[in-house]
CSV table of C-alpha atoms in Angstrom, one decimal:
chain,number,residue,atom,x,y,z
O,1,MET,CA,265.2,53.7,91.1
O,2,SER,CA,267.3,55.8,93.5
O,3,ASN,CA,266.1,56.4,97.0
O,4,LEU,CA,264.1,59.6,97.7
O,5,GLU,CA,265.9,62.0,99.9
O,6,PRO,CA,264.0,63.5,102.8
O,7,PRO,CA,263.3,67.1,102.3
O,8,THR,CA,265.1,69.5,104.6
O,9,LYS,CA,262.8,72.4,104.1
O,10,MET,CA,259.0,72.7,103.1
O,11,PRO,CA,258.6,74.5,99.8
O,12,GLY,CA,256.8,77.7,99.7
O,13,ALA,CA,253.1,77.9,98.9
O,14,ASN,CA,253.8,78.9,95.3
O,15,THR,CA,256.9,76.9,94.5
O,16,PRO,CA,256.1,74.5,91.6
O,17,THR,CA,258.3,71.6,92.4
O,18,CYS,CA,257.6,67.8,92.2
O,19,SER,CA,257.9,67.4,96.0
O,20,ALA,CA,255.0,69.8,96.4
O,21,GLN,CA,252.9,67.1,94.9
O,22,HIS,CA,253.5,64.6,97.7
O,23,THR,CA,250.9,64.4,100.2
O,24,TYR,CA,251.2,62.0,103.1
O,25,SER,CA,247.7,61.1,104.4
O,26,ASN,CA,248.7,58.8,107.2
O,27,LEU,CA,252.4,57.8,107.5
O,28,GLY,CA,251.6,54.9,109.9
O,29,GLU,CA,249.0,53.3,107.8
O,30,VAL,CA,249.6,53.8,104.1
O,31,ARG,CA,253.4,53.3,103.8
O,32,THR,CA,253.1,50.3,101.5
O,33,HIS,CA,251.0,52.4,99.2
O,34,LEU,CA,253.3,55.4,98.9
O,35,MET,CA,254.3,56.0,95.4
O,36,PRO,CA,255.6,59.1,93.6
O,37,SER,CA,253.2,60.7,91.2
O,38,LYS,CA,253.5,60.1,87.4
O,39,ALA,CA,254.8,63.5,86.9
O,40,CYS,CA,257.9,62.7,88.8
O,41,ARG,CA,258.5,59.1,87.6
O,42,PRO,CA,261.9,58.8,85.9
O,43,ARG,CA,261.8,57.9,82.2
O,44,THR,CA,263.7,54.6,81.7
O,45,SER,CA,263.1,51.5,79.8
O,46,GLU,CA,264.4,49.1,82.4
O,47,PRO,CA,261.7,47.2,84.2
O,48,PRO,CA,260.8,48.2,87.7
O,49,ALA,CA,262.6,46.5,90.5
O,50,THR,CA,260.7,43.7,92.2
O,51,ASP,CA,262.2,44.4,95.6
O,52,PRO,CA,260.3,47.1,97.5
O,53,GLN,CA,262.1,50.3,97.7
O,54,PRO,CA,263.1,51.7,101.2
O,55,LEU,CA,260.6,54.2,102.4
O,56,PRO,CA,261.6,57.7,103.2
O,57,PRO,CA,261.8,58.7,106.8
O,58,PRO,CA,258.7,60.6,108.2
O,59,LEU,CA,258.6,64.3,107.8
O,60,PRO,CA,259.8,66.4,110.6
O,61,LYS,CA,256.9,67.3,113.0
O,62,LYS,CA,257.8,70.9,112.6
O,63,THR,CA,256.7,71.0,109.0
O,64,LEU,CA,253.2,69.8,109.8
O,65,THR,CA,252.2,72.6,112.3
O,66,ARG,CA,248.9,74.4,111.9
O,67,THR,CA,250.6,77.6,111.4
O,68,GLN,CA,251.7,76.8,107.9
O,69,SER,CA,249.6,78.3,105.1
O,70,LEU,CA,247.7,76.0,102.9
O,71,PRO,CA,248.3,75.8,99.1
O,72,THR,CA,246.1,78.1,97.2
O,73,HIS,CA,245.4,75.7,94.3
O,74,LYS,CA,242.5,73.4,94.6
O,75,ALA,CA,242.9,69.7,95.3
O,76,SER,CA,242.0,67.4,92.5
O,77,SER,CA,242.0,64.1,94.5
O,78,PRO,CA,240.3,63.0,97.6
O,79,SER,CA,243.6,61.8,98.9
O,80,LEU,CA,244.5,65.5,99.6
O,81,THR,CA,242.5,65.5,102.9
O,82,ARG,CA,244.8,65.2,105.7
O,83,ALA,CA,244.2,62.3,108.1
O,84,GLY,CA,245.7,61.7,111.5
O,85,PRO,CA,245.1,62.6,115.1
O,86,PRO,CA,242.4,65.2,115.8
O,87,ARG,CA,243.6,68.8,115.9
O,88,LYS,CA,244.4,70.4,119.2
O,89,PRO,CA,242.0,73.2,120.3
O,90,LEU,CA,243.1,76.7,119.7
O,91,VAL,CA,244.2,78.4,122.9
O,92,GLY,CA,243.1,81.9,123.8
O,93,SER,CA,240.3,82.1,121.1
O,94,ARG,CA,243.1,82.7,118.5
O,95,SER,CA,242.4,81.2,115.1
O,96,VAL,CA,244.9,80.5,112.3
O,97,ASP,CA,244.4,82.5,109.2
O,98,GLU,CA,246.5,83.6,106.2
O,99,SER,CA,248.0,86.4,107.9
O,100,GLN,CA,249.9,84.1,110.3
O,101,ALA,CA,251.2,81.8,107.5
O,102,GLY,CA,254.9,81.0,107.7
O,103,ASP,CA,255.3,82.0,111.4
O,104,ASP,CA,256.5,79.0,113.1
O,105,ARG,CA,257.2,80.6,116.5
O,106,ALA,CA,255.2,79.2,119.3
O,107,ARG,CA,252.9,81.8,120.9
O,108,PRO,CA,252.3,81.7,124.6
O,109,ALA,CA,248.6,81.1,125.6
O,110,GLN,CA,247.0,84.3,126.6
O,111,PRO,CA,245.3,84.2,130.1
O,112,PRO,CA,241.6,84.7,130.0
O,113,ALA,CA,240.5,88.2,130.7
O,114,GLU,CA,239.1,88.9,134.1
O,115,PRO,CA,235.3,89.3,134.3
O,116,SER,CA,234.3,92.9,134.5
O,117,PHE,CA,231.6,94.1,136.9
O,118,SER,CA,231.6,97.6,135.7
O,119,SER,CA,228.0,97.3,134.3
O,120,LEU,CA,226.7,95.9,137.6
O,121,ASP,CA,228.5,98.5,139.6
O,122,THR,CA,227.2,101.3,137.4
O,123,GLU,CA,223.6,100.1,137.6
O,124,LEU,CA,223.7,99.8,141.3
O,125,GLY,CA,225.7,102.8,141.9
O,126,LEU,CA,228.5,101.0,143.8
O,127,SER,CA,232.2,101.4,143.9
O,128,LEU,CA,234.8,98.7,144.8
O,129,HIS,CA,235.1,100.4,148.2
O,130,ASP,CA,231.3,100.1,148.7
O,131,LEU,CA,231.4,96.4,148.0
O,132,HIS,CA,233.3,95.8,151.2
O,133,HIS,CA,230.5,97.5,153.3
O,134,PRO,CA,227.2,95.7,153.7
O,135,GLU,CA,225.4,98.8,154.6
O,136,ALA,CA,226.1,100.4,151.2
O,137,VAL,CA,225.2,97.3,149.3
O,138,HIS,CA,222.0,97.0,151.2
O,139,ALA,CA,221.1,100.6,150.7
O,140,ALA,CA,221.8,100.1,146.9
O,141,LEU,CA,219.8,97.0,146.6
O,142,GLU,CA,216.8,98.6,148.3
O,143,ALA,CA,216.9,101.7,146.1
O,144,ARG,CA,217.1,99.4,142.9
O,145,GLN,CA,214.2,97.3,144.3
O,146,LEU,CA,212.0,100.5,144.7
O,147,GLU,CA,213.0,101.7,141.2
O,148,GLY,CA,212.1,98.4,139.7
O,149,LEU,CA,208.7,98.4,141.4
O,150,ARG,CA,207.9,102.0,140.2
O,151,SER,CA,208.8,100.9,136.6
O,152,VAL,CA,206.5,97.9,136.9
O,153,HIS,CA,203.7,100.0,138.3
O,154,ALA,CA,204.0,102.7,135.7
O,155,ARG,CA,203.9,100.1,132.9
O,156,LEU,CA,200.8,98.3,134.3
O,157,HIS,CA,199.1,101.7,135.0
O,158,THR,CA,199.7,102.7,131.4
O,159,ARG,CA,198.1,99.4,130.2
O,160,LEU,CA,195.2,99.4,132.6
O,161,LEU,CA,194.2,103.1,132.0
O,162,GLY,CA,195.7,103.4,128.5
O,163,GLY,CA,193.6,104.3,125.5
O,164,ARG,CA,191.6,107.1,127.1
O,165,PRO,CA,189.9,109.2,124.4
O,166,GLY,CA,190.5,113.0,124.3
O,167,PRO,CA,187.8,115.6,124.5
O,168,CYS,CA,185.1,115.9,121.9
O,169,ARG,CA,185.4,118.4,119.1
O,170,PRO,CA,183.0,119.8,116.6
O,171,GLU,CA,184.5,117.8,113.8
O,172,HIS,CA,183.7,114.5,115.5
O,173,GLY,CA,180.9,112.3,114.2
O,174,PHE,CA,178.7,110.0,116.5
O,175,ARG,CA,176.8,106.8,116.0
O,176,LEU,CA,174.4,105.0,118.5
O,177,LEU,CA,175.3,101.3,118.8
O,178,ASP,CA,172.2,100.2,120.8
O,179,SER,CA,168.7,101.6,121.3
O,180,SER,CA,168.6,100.1,124.9
O,181,PRO,CA,170.9,101.1,127.7
O,182,CYS,CA,173.9,98.8,128.5
O,183,VAL,CA,173.7,99.6,132.3
O,184,GLU,CA,171.0,101.3,134.4
O,185,SER,CA,172.5,102.8,137.6
O,186,GLY,CA,170.6,104.6,140.4
O,187,ASP,CA,170.4,107.9,138.7
O,188,ALA,CA,171.4,107.4,135.0
O,189,LEU,CA,171.1,105.3,131.9
O,190,TYR,CA,174.2,104.4,129.9
O,191,TYR,CA,174.1,103.9,126.2
O,192,ARG,CA,177.0,102.9,123.9
O,193,VAL,CA,178.0,105.5,121.4
O,194,VAL,CA,180.9,105.5,118.8
O,195,ARG,CA,182.8,108.6,118.2
O,196,VAL,CA,184.3,108.8,114.7
O,197,HIS,CA,187.0,111.1,113.4
O,198,GLU,CA,188.6,110.2,109.9
O,199,GLU,CA,190.0,106.8,110.5
O,200,ALA,CA,190.0,106.8,114.3
O,201,TRP,CA,187.0,105.8,116.4
O,202,HIS,CA,186.4,105.4,120.2
O,203,LEU,CA,183.7,103.5,122.2
O,204,LEU,CA,182.1,105.9,124.7
O,205,ALA,CA,179.0,105.9,126.8
O,206,ALA,CA,176.1,108.5,126.8
O,207,LYS,CA,175.1,109.2,130.4
O,208,VAL,CA,171.5,110.0,130.3
O,209,PRO,CA,169.7,111.0,133.5
O,210,LYS,CA,166.8,108.8,134.5
O,211,PRO,CA,163.3,110.3,134.5
O,212,GLY,CA,162.5,111.8,137.9
O,213,ALA,CA,166.1,111.5,139.2
O,214,GLU,CA,167.6,114.5,141.0
O,215,GLU,CA,169.1,116.9,138.5
O,216,THR,CA,172.9,116.9,138.7
O,217,HIS,CA,174.3,120.2,140.2
O,218,THR,CA,176.5,122.2,137.8
O,219,TRP,CA,179.1,122.5,140.5
O,220,GLY,CA,179.5,118.7,140.5
O,221,LEU,CA,180.0,118.5,136.8
O,222,GLU,CA,182.6,121.3,136.9
O,223,LEU,CA,184.4,119.4,139.6
O,224,GLN,CA,184.4,116.3,137.6
O,225,VAL,CA,185.8,118.0,134.5
O,226,SER,CA,188.5,119.7,136.6
O,227,LEU,CA,189.7,116.4,138.1
O,228,ARG,CA,193.0,114.8,136.8
O,229,PRO,CA,192.4,111.3,135.3
O,230,HIS,CA,192.1,108.8,138.0
O,231,PHE,CA,191.8,105.0,137.7
O,232,ASN,CA,188.6,104.9,140.0
O,233,LEU,CA,186.9,108.2,139.0
O,234,GLN,CA,184.6,108.4,136.0
O,235,GLY,CA,186.2,110.6,133.4
O,236,LEU,CA,184.2,112.9,131.1
O,237,CYS,CA,184.9,113.4,127.4
O,238,GLY,CA,182.4,116.3,126.6
O,239,LEU,CA,178.9,116.9,125.9
O,240,LEU,CA,176.7,115.3,123.1
O,241,PRO,CA,174.8,118.3,121.4
O,242,GLU,CA,171.0,117.9,121.0
O,243,GLY,CA,170.2,116.5,117.5
O,244,SER,CA,173.5,114.8,117.0
O,245,LEU,CA,171.8,111.5,117.1
O,246,PRO,CA,168.3,111.7,115.7
O,247,GLU,CA,167.5,108.0,116.5
O,248,ALA,CA,168.5,108.4,120.2
O,249,PRO,CA,165.8,107.5,122.7
O,250,TRP,CA,166.4,110.6,124.8
O,251,SER,CA,166.1,114.3,124.1
O,252,GLY,CA,168.4,117.2,125.1
O,253,CYS,CA,172.1,117.4,125.6
O,254,VAL,CA,173.7,114.5,127.4
O,255,VAL,CA,177.2,113.9,128.9
O,256,LEU,CA,179.7,111.5,127.2
O,257,VAL,CA,182.0,109.4,129.6
O,258,ALA,CA,185.2,107.6,128.6
O,259,GLU,CA,184.5,104.3,130.2
O,260,VAL,CA,181.6,102.1,129.2
O,261,PRO,CA,180.3,100.3,132.3
O,262,GLU,CA,179.2,96.7,132.5
O,263,LEU,CA,177.2,96.6,135.6
O,264,THR,CA,176.7,98.3,139.0
O,265,VAL,CA,178.1,97.0,142.4
O,266,ALA,CA,174.6,96.2,143.5
O,267,GLN,CA,174.1,94.1,140.4
O,268,TRP,CA,177.4,92.4,141.0
O,269,LEU,CA,176.3,91.5,144.6
O,270,VAL,CA,173.4,89.6,143.2
O,271,GLU,CA,175.5,87.7,140.7
O,272,ALA,CA,178.4,87.0,143.1
O,273,GLY,CA,176.4,85.5,145.9
O,274,ALA,CA,177.2,81.9,144.7
O,275,ARG,CA,181.0,82.4,144.7
O,276,PRO,CA,183.3,80.7,147.2
O,277,PRO,CA,183.7,82.7,150.4
O,278,GLU,CA,187.5,83.3,150.0
O,279,GLU,CA,187.0,84.7,146.4
O,280,PHE,CA,183.9,86.8,147.4
O,281,THR,CA,185.5,88.4,150.4
O,282,LYS,CA,188.8,89.1,148.6
O,283,THR,CA,186.9,90.8,145.7
O,284,VAL,CA,184.8,92.9,148.2
O,285,ALA,CA,188.0,94.0,149.9
O,286,LEU,CA,189.6,95.0,146.5
O,287,LEU,CA,186.5,97.0,145.5
O,288,LEU,CA,186.5,98.9,148.9
O,289,LEU,CA,190.2,99.5,148.3
O,290,GLN,CA,189.5,101.2,145.0
O,291,LEU,CA,186.6,103.1,146.5
O,292,SER,CA,188.9,104.3,149.2
O,293,ALA,CA,191.4,105.5,146.6
O,294,ALA,CA,188.7,107.6,144.8
O,295,LEU,CA,187.4,109.1,148.1
O,296,GLU,CA,191.1,110.0,149.0
O,297,ARG,CA,191.3,112.0,145.8
O,298,LEU,CA,188.1,113.8,146.6
O,299,GLU,CA,189.1,114.5,150.1
O,300,ALA,CA,192.4,116.0,148.9
O,301,ARG,CA,190.3,118.5,146.8
O,302,GLY,CA,188.2,119.4,149.8
O,303,VAL,CA,185.0,117.8,148.7
O,304,ALA,CA,182.8,114.9,150.0
O,305,LEU,CA,180.0,112.7,148.8
O,306,ALA,CA,176.6,113.1,150.5
O,307,GLU,CA,175.9,109.3,150.0
O,308,LEU,CA,177.7,106.1,149.0
O,309,ARG,CA,175.3,103.9,147.2
O,310,PRO,CA,176.2,100.6,145.5
O,311,GLU,CA,173.8,101.3,142.6
O,312,ASN,CA,175.8,104.4,141.7
O,313,MET,CA,179.2,102.6,141.7
O,314,LEU,CA,180.1,101.2,138.3
O,315,LEU,CA,182.2,98.2,137.3
O,316,VAL,CA,184.4,98.0,134.3
O,317,ALA,CA,186.7,95.2,133.0
O,318,PRO,CA,190.3,96.5,133.2
O,319,ARG,CA,192.0,96.9,130.0
O,320,GLY,CA,194.2,93.9,129.0
O,321,CYS,CA,193.2,91.8,131.9
O,322,MET,CA,191.5,88.4,132.1
O,323,ALA,CA,187.8,88.4,132.5
O,324,THR,CA,188.0,86.2,135.6
O,325,GLY,CA,190.0,88.8,137.5
O,326,PRO,CA,188.6,91.5,139.8
O,327,PRO,CA,186.7,94.3,138.2
O,328,ARG,CA,187.7,98.0,138.2
O,329,LEU,CA,185.5,100.3,140.2
O,330,LEU,CA,184.3,103.7,139.0
O,331,LEU,CA,182.8,106.3,141.3
O,332,ALA,CA,180.3,108.1,139.1
O,333,ASP,CA,177.9,109.9,141.5
O,334,PHE,CA,179.0,113.5,141.3
O,335,GLY,CA,175.6,114.9,141.6
O,336,ARG,CA,175.7,114.8,145.4
O,337,VAL,CA,179.2,116.2,146.0
O,338,ARG,CA,179.5,119.2,148.5
O,339,PRO,CA,182.3,121.1,150.0
O,340,ARG,CA,183.9,119.3,152.9
O,341,PRO,CA,183.5,121.1,156.3
O,342,PRO,CA,186.8,122.1,157.7
O,343,GLY,CA,188.3,120.0,160.4
O,344,THR,CA,186.5,116.8,159.3
O,345,PRO,CA,189.3,114.4,157.9
O,346,GLY,CA,187.0,111.3,158.4
O,347,ILE,CA,184.0,112.7,156.5
O,348,HIS,CA,183.4,109.4,154.7
O,349,ALA,CA,184.2,107.1,157.6
O,350,ARG,CA,180.7,106.3,158.7
O,351,GLN,CA,179.4,105.9,155.2
O,352,LEU,CA,182.2,103.5,154.5
O,353,SER,CA,181.4,101.5,157.6
O,354,ARG,CA,177.7,101.0,156.5
O,355,LEU,CA,178.9,100.1,153.0
O,356,PHE,CA,181.3,97.5,154.4
O,357,ARG,CA,178.5,95.7,156.1
O,358,GLU,CA,176.1,96.0,153.2
O,359,LEU,CA,178.6,94.4,150.8
O,360,LEU,CA,179.4,91.6,153.3
O,361,GLY,CA,175.7,91.0,153.8
O,362,PRO,CA,173.7,91.1,157.0
O,363,GLY,CA,174.5,87.4,158.0
O,364,ALA,CA,177.8,86.9,156.5
O,365,PRO,CA,179.7,84.4,158.6
O,366,LEU,CA,183.3,85.2,159.5
O,367,ALA,CA,184.7,82.3,157.6
O,368,THR,CA,187.8,83.9,156.1
O,369,PRO,CA,190.5,86.0,157.6
O,370,VAL,CA,189.6,88.8,155.1
O,371,ALA,CA,186.0,88.8,156.2
O,372,ALA,CA,187.0,89.0,159.9
O,373,GLY,CA,189.3,91.9,159.1
O,374,LEU,CA,186.6,93.8,157.2
O,375,GLU,CA,184.2,93.4,160.1
O,376,ARG,CA,186.7,94.7,162.5
O,377,LEU,CA,187.6,97.5,160.2
O,378,ALA,CA,184.0,98.5,159.8
O,379,ALA,CA,183.8,98.9,163.6
O,380,GLN,CA,187.0,101.0,163.7
O,381,LEU,CA,185.7,103.4,161.0
O,382,THR,CA,182.8,104.3,163.3
O,383,ARG,CA,184.9,104.6,166.4
O,384,VAL,CA,188.1,106.3,165.1
O,385,ARG,CA,186.7,107.9,161.9
O,386,PRO,CA,190.0,107.8,160.0
O,387,SER,CA,190.5,109.6,156.7
O,388,ALA,CA,190.0,107.7,153.4
O,389,ALA,CA,193.8,107.6,152.9
O,390,ARG,CA,194.3,105.7,156.3
O,391,THR,CA,191.4,103.4,155.5
O,392,ARG,CA,193.0,102.6,152.2
O,393,GLY,CA,196.3,101.7,154.0
O,394,ALA,CA,194.4,99.4,156.4
O,395,LEU,CA,192.8,97.6,153.5
O,396,GLN,CA,196.1,97.1,151.8
O,397,ALA,CA,197.6,95.6,155.0
O,398,LEU,CA,194.6,93.3,155.4
O,399,LEU,CA,195.0,92.1,151.7
O,400,TRP,CA,198.8,91.7,151.5
O,401,GLY,CA,200.2,91.7,155.0
O,402,PRO,CA,201.8,91.9,157.4
O,403,ARG,CA,199.7,89.8,159.8
O,404,PRO,CA,199.2,91.2,163.3
O,405,GLU,CA,201.4,88.5,164.9
O,406,LEU,CA,204.4,89.9,163.1
O,407,ARG,CA,203.9,93.3,164.8
O,408,SER,CA,203.2,91.7,168.2
O,409,HIS,CA,206.5,89.9,168.1
O,410,GLY,CA,208.4,93.1,167.4
O,411,THR,CA,209.7,92.1,164.0
O,412,PRO,CA,211.1,95.1,162.2
O,413,LEU,CA,208.5,96.2,159.5
O,414,GLY,CA,211.2,97.6,157.3
O,415,SER,CA,212.8,94.1,156.9
O,416,TRP,CA,209.4,92.6,156.2
O,417,LEU,CA,208.8,95.3,153.4
O,418,GLN,CA,212.1,94.4,151.8
O,419,VAL,CA,211.4,90.6,151.7
O,420,ARG,CA,207.8,91.3,150.5
O,421,ARG,CA,209.0,93.5,147.7
O,422,THR,CA,211.6,90.9,146.6
O,423,MET,CA,208.8,88.2,146.6
O,424,LEU,CA,206.6,90.2,144.5
O,425,VAL,CA,209.2,90.8,141.9
O,426,LEU,CA,210.1,87.2,141.8
O,427,HIS,CA,206.4,86.3,141.5
O,428,LEU,CA,205.8,88.6,138.6
O,429,ALA,CA,209.0,87.3,136.9
O,430,GLU,CA,207.9,83.7,137.3
O,431,ARG,CA,204.4,84.4,135.9
O,432,ALA,CA,206.0,86.4,133.0
O,433,VAL,CA,208.1,83.5,132.0
O,434,GLY,CA,205.0,81.3,131.8
O,435,GLY,CA,203.3,83.8,129.6
O,436,GLU,CA,200.8,85.1,132.3
O,437,VAL,CA,200.0,88.8,132.1
O,438,PRO,CA,199.9,90.7,135.4
O,439,GLY,CA,196.4,91.9,136.3
O,440,LEU,CA,194.6,94.5,138.5
O,441,GLU,CA,195.4,92.8,141.8
O,442,ASP,CA,199.2,92.7,140.9
O,443,TRP,CA,199.1,96.4,140.0
O,444,LEU,CA,197.3,97.3,143.3
O,445,CYS,CA,199.8,95.2,145.3
O,446,CYS,CA,202.7,96.7,143.6
O,447,GLU,CA,201.3,100.2,144.4
O,448,TYR,CA,201.1,99.3,148.1
O,449,LEU,CA,204.6,98.0,148.4
O,450,MET,CA,205.9,101.0,146.3
O,451,GLU,CA,204.4,103.5,148.6
O,452,ALA,CA,204.6,101.8,152.0
O,453,THR,CA,207.1,102.7,154.7
O,454,ALA,CA,207.6,101.0,158.1
O,455,ALA,CA,205.8,104.0,159.8
O,456,SER,CA,202.7,103.7,157.4
O,457,VAL,CA,202.4,100.0,157.8
O,458,ASP,CA,202.5,100.3,161.6
O,459,LEU,CA,199.8,103.0,161.4
O,460,ALA,CA,197.6,100.7,159.2
O,461,LEU,CA,198.1,97.7,161.6
O,462,SER,CA,197.1,99.9,164.6
O,463,LEU,CA,193.8,100.8,162.8
O,464,LEU,CA,193.2,97.2,162.0
O,465,TRP,CA,194.0,95.4,165.2
O,466,ASP,CA,194.4,97.8,168.1
């Protein structure tokens, strides 16, 4: 048998020659087993030579590059799998496909693309020039921080206040759920009622005046209807006409309210007496904060309550929150509202001072910083007689800082606000990763840090500690 000549050029992918059938699996390991295929064996009657035939030299490395196109016909033998050293990684994320077949020219590696910060710059409103000025970066971060807090506050507000039913209409039907009241306040009894319209239904409460209670003034009802929805003011849905519920244990027309109360503040005080002092005093501060927000809305409308009584303040579980969290307070006593005399911004200050001490108890020890702050604030309300808005700011500072030591050392309150906002955002993010849903206290804290300025914090601290 004559020696095989080494090929000088790889055949094309569609050239049907014998040399196209030779496949070299591993030239360094299977040289002794290399034999031409039967289709290329010469037809001769002479016996094969016993001496081994000299092996052809290895193929040039050029013909085994990855840029050659593979044959289009299917392999019929497992020996068609190419063995050898592992393939080199592709450079520049460029794969080899059929469109590159037959191109043996070496392509230079493309340098990786430089990272683009255009999205970050656009989001922060920064240019490349601004990135070299710390003042511009600081202002952009502060603005983005406030924007994020406003977004979180709006989403939480929608969840906590969402689902409010609209006003009642003549086509609505009603059904009484219980023959006994769910809550008895100082002036009214509340019954659970379902309002039905086609496939939709809402759970409401019928507010029935207690026998012998003072009749609600028409002006108070008109004011309650005219107020915009507020988280801490009882909302009305309309009137339940007489005869709509034949099985009802009352007579006459009654008012329907949007929130079904669970208990009054007076009832909560009896049940919460056994709680730890830290939890109890913090919940009292959160209730007083919500009451101050409701009174702030009334003072902005030029009206005042004649009396603040715990039995006429209702508590409701916030929507979408854990039952162990602080309750939502509703101010429901609109029968004793009156126009506020001009020139009296702190019309509710003395009433709030008495309520502070009533909620803390006559012999409440000053065992926690919050309790000590509430006692001090109660004395300041009688002496200074601040507005409900300023009282609310003092309660916010008492709950979430800063401490008076920070102000006494001359620390810039603006810097404290920025750090505190950052810590709140990180705190909410960590809890969200763990699957914990933000609650009422988180929303109230977010509202404080979103609205606060260095001047307002300083004013709140002066009311608390001066």
